[in-house]
mmCIF file with all atom_site columns, C-alpha atoms in Angstrom:
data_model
loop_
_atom_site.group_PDB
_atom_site.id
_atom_site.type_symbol
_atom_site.label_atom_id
_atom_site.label_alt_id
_atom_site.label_comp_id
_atom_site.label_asym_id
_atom_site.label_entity_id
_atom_site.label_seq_id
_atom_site.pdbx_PDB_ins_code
_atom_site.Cartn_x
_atom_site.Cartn_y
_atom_site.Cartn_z
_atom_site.occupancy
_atom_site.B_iso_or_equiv
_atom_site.pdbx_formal_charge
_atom_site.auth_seq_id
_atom_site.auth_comp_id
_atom_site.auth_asym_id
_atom_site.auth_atom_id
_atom_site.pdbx_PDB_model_num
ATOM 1  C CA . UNK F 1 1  ? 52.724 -26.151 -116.962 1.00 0.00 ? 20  UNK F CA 1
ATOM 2  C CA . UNK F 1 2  ? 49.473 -24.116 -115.746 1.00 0.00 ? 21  UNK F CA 1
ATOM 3  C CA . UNK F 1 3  ? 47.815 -21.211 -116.552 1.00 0.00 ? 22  UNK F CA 1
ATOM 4  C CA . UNK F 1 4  ? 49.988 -19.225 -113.689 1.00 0.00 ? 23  UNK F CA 1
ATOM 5  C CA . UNK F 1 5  ? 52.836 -18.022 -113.892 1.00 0.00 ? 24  UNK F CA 1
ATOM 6  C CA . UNK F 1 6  ? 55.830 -16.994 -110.925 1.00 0.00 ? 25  UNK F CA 1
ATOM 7  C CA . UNK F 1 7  ? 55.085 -13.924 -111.824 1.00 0.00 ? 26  UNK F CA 1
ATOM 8  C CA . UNK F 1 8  ? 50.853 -13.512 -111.217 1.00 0.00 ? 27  UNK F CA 1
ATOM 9  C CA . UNK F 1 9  ? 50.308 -16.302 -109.075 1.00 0.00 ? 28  UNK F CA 1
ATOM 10 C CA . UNK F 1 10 ? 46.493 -15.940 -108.822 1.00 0.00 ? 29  UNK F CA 1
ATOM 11 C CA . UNK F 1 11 ? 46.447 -16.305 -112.337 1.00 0.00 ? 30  UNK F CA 1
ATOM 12 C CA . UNK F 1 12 ? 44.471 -12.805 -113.018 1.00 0.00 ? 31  UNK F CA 1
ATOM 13 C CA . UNK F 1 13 ? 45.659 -12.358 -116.351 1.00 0.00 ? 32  UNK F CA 1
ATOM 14 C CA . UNK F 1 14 ? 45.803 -15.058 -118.706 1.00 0.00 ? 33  UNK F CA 1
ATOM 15 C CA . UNK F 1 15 ? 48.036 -13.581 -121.751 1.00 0.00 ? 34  UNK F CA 1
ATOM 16 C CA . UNK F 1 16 ? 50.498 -11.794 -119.206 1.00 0.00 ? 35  UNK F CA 1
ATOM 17 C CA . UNK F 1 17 ? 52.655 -14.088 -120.280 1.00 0.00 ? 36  UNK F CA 1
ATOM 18 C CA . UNK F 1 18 ? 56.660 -13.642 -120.900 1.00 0.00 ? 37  UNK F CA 1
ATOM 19 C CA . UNK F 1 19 ? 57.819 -13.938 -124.708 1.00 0.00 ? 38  UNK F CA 1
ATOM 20 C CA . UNK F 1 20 ? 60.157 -17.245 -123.224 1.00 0.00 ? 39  UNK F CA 1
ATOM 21 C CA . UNK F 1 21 ? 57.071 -19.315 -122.046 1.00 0.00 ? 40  UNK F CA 1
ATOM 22 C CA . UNK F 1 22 ? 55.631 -18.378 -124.535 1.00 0.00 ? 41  UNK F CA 1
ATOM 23 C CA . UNK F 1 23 ? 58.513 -19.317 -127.310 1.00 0.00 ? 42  UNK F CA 1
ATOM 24 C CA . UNK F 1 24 ? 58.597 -22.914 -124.818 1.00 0.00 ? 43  UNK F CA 1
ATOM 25 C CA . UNK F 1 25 ? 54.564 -23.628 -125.423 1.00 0.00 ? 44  UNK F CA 1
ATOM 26 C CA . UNK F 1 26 ? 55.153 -23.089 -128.909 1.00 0.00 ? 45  UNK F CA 1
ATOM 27 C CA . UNK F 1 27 ? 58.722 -25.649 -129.315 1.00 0.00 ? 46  UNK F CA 1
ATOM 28 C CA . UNK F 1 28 ? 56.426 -28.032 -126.739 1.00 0.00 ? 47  UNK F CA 1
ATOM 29 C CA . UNK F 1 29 ? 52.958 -27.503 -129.130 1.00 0.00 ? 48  UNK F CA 1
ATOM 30 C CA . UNK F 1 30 ? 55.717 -28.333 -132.332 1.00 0.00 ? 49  UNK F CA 1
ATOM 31 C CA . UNK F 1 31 ? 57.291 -31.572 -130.746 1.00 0.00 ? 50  UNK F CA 1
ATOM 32 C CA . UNK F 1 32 ? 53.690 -32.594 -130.227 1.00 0.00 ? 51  UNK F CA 1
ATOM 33 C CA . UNK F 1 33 ? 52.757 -32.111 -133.506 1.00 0.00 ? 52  UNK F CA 1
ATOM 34 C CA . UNK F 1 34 ? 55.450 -33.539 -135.012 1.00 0.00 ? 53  UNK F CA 1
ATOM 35 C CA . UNK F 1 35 ? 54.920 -36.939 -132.635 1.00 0.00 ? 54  UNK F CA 1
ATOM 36 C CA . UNK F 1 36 ? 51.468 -36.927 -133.492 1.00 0.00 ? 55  UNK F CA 1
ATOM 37 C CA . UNK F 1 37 ? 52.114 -36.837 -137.226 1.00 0.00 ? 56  UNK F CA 1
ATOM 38 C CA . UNK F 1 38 ? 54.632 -39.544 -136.762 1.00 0.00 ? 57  UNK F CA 1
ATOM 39 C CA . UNK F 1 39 ? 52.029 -41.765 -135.203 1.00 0.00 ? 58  UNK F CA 1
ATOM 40 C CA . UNK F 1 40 ? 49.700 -41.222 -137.456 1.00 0.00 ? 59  UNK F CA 1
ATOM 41 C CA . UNK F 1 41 ? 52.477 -42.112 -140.081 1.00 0.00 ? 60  UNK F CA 1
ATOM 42 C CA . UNK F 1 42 ? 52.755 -45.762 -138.396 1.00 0.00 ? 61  UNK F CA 1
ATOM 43 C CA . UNK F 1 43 ? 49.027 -46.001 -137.442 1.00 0.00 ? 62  UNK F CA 1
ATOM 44 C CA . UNK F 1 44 ? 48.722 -45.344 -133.886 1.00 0.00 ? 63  UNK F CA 1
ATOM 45 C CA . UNK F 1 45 ? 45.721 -44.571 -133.727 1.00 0.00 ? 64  UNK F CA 1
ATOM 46 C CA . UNK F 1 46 ? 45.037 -44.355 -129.292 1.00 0.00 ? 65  UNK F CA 1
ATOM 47 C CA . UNK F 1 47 ? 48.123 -42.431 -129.546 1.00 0.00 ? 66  UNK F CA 1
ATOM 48 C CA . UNK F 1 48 ? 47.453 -40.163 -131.923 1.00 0.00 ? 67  UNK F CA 1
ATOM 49 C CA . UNK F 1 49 ? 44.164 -39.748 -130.127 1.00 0.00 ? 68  UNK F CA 1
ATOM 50 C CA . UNK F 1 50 ? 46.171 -38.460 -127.000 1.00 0.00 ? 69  UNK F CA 1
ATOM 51 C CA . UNK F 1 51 ? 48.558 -36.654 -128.998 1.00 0.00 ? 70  UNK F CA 1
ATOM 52 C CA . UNK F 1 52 ? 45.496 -34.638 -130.274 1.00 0.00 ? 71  UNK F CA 1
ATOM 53 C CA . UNK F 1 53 ? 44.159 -33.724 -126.675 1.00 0.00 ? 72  UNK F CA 1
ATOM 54 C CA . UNK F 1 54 ? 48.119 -32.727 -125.683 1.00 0.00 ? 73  UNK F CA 1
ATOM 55 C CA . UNK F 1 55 ? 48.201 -30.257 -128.451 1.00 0.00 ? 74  UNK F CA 1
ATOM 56 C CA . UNK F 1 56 ? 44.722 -28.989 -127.927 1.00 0.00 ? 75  UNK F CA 1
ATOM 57 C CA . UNK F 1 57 ? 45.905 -28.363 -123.753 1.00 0.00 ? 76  UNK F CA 1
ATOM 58 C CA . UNK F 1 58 ? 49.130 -26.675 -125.224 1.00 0.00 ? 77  UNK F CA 1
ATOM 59 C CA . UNK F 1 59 ? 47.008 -24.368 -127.784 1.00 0.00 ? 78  UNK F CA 1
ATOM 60 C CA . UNK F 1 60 ? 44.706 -23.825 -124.845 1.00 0.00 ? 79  UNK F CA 1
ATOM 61 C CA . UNK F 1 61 ? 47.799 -22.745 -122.824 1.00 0.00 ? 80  UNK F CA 1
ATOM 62 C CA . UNK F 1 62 ? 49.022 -20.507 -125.427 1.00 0.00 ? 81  UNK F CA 1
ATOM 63 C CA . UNK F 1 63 ? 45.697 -18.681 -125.969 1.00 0.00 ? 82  UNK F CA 1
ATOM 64 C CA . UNK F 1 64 ? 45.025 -16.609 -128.462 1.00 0.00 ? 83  UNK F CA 1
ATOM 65 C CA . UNK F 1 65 ? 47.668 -13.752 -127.733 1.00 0.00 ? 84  UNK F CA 1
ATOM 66 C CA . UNK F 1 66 ? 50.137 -15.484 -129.454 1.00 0.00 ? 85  UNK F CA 1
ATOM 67 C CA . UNK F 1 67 ? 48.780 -17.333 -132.600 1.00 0.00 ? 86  UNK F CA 1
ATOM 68 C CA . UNK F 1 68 ? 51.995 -16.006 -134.981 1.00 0.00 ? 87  UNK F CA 1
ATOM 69 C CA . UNK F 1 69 ? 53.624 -18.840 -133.312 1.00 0.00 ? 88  UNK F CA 1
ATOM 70 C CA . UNK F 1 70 ? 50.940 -21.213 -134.362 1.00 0.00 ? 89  UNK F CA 1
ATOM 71 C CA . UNK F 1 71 ? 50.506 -20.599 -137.389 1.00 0.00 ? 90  UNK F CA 1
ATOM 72 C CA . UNK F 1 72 ? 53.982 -22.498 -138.669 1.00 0.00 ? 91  UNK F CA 1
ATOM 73 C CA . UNK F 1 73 ? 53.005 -25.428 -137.014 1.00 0.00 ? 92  UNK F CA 1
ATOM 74 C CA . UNK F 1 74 ? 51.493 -27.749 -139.423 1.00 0.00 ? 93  UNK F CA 1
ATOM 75 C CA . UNK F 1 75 ? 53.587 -26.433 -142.357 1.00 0.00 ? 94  UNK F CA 1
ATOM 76 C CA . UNK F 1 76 ? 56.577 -27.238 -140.194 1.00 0.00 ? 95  UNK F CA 1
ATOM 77 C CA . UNK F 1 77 ? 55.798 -30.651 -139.894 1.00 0.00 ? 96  UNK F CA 1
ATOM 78 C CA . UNK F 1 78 ? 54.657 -31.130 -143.215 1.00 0.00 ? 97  UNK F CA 1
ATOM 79 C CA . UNK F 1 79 ? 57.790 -30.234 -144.158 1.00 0.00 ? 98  UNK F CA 1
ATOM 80 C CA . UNK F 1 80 ? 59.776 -32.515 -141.778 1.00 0.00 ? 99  UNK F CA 1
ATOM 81 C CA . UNK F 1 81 ? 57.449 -35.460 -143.483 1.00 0.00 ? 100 UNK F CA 1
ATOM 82 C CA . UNK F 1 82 ? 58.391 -34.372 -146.769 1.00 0.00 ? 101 UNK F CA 1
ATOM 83 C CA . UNK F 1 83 ? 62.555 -34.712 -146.279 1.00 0.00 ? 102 UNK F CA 1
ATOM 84 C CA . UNK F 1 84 ? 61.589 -37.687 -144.331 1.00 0.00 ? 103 UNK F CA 1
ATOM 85 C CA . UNK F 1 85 ? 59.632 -40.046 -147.092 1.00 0.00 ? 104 UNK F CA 1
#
């Protein structure tokens, strides 16, 4: 996904975003984070290195217009780790 959208081609105005790509970075920024605690889980460590730099590029997409989203990340996942062990 890039920094345009459909809608502003040239790309003008970074947090002109709609609320669904925005609601998609955030599900794609939580499957990241949960693979990426996964990994770390089983101790990939190259993979959890590129997991890292995916999640920072998603966060990056995001920008800081929409960091309510964000914020429920980690606890998310913590959670999922908890049920899981």
């Amino acid at each position: 996904m890039s920094a345009t959208s459909a809608g502003n081609p040239d790309g003008s105005s970074h947090n002109a975003r709609s609320i669904e790509e925005l609601d998609e970075l955030i599900a794609l920024a939580r499957m990241i984070t949960y693979a990426r605690y996964a990994a770390q889980d089983v101790e990939l460590v190259n993979a959890t290195h590129w997991l890292d730099l995916a999640l920072k590029a998603v966060t990056r997409e995001i920008g800081d217009g929409a960091e309510t989203g964000l914020a429920d990340l980690t606890l998310s996942v913590d959670a999922i780790n908890l049920h899981k062990h």
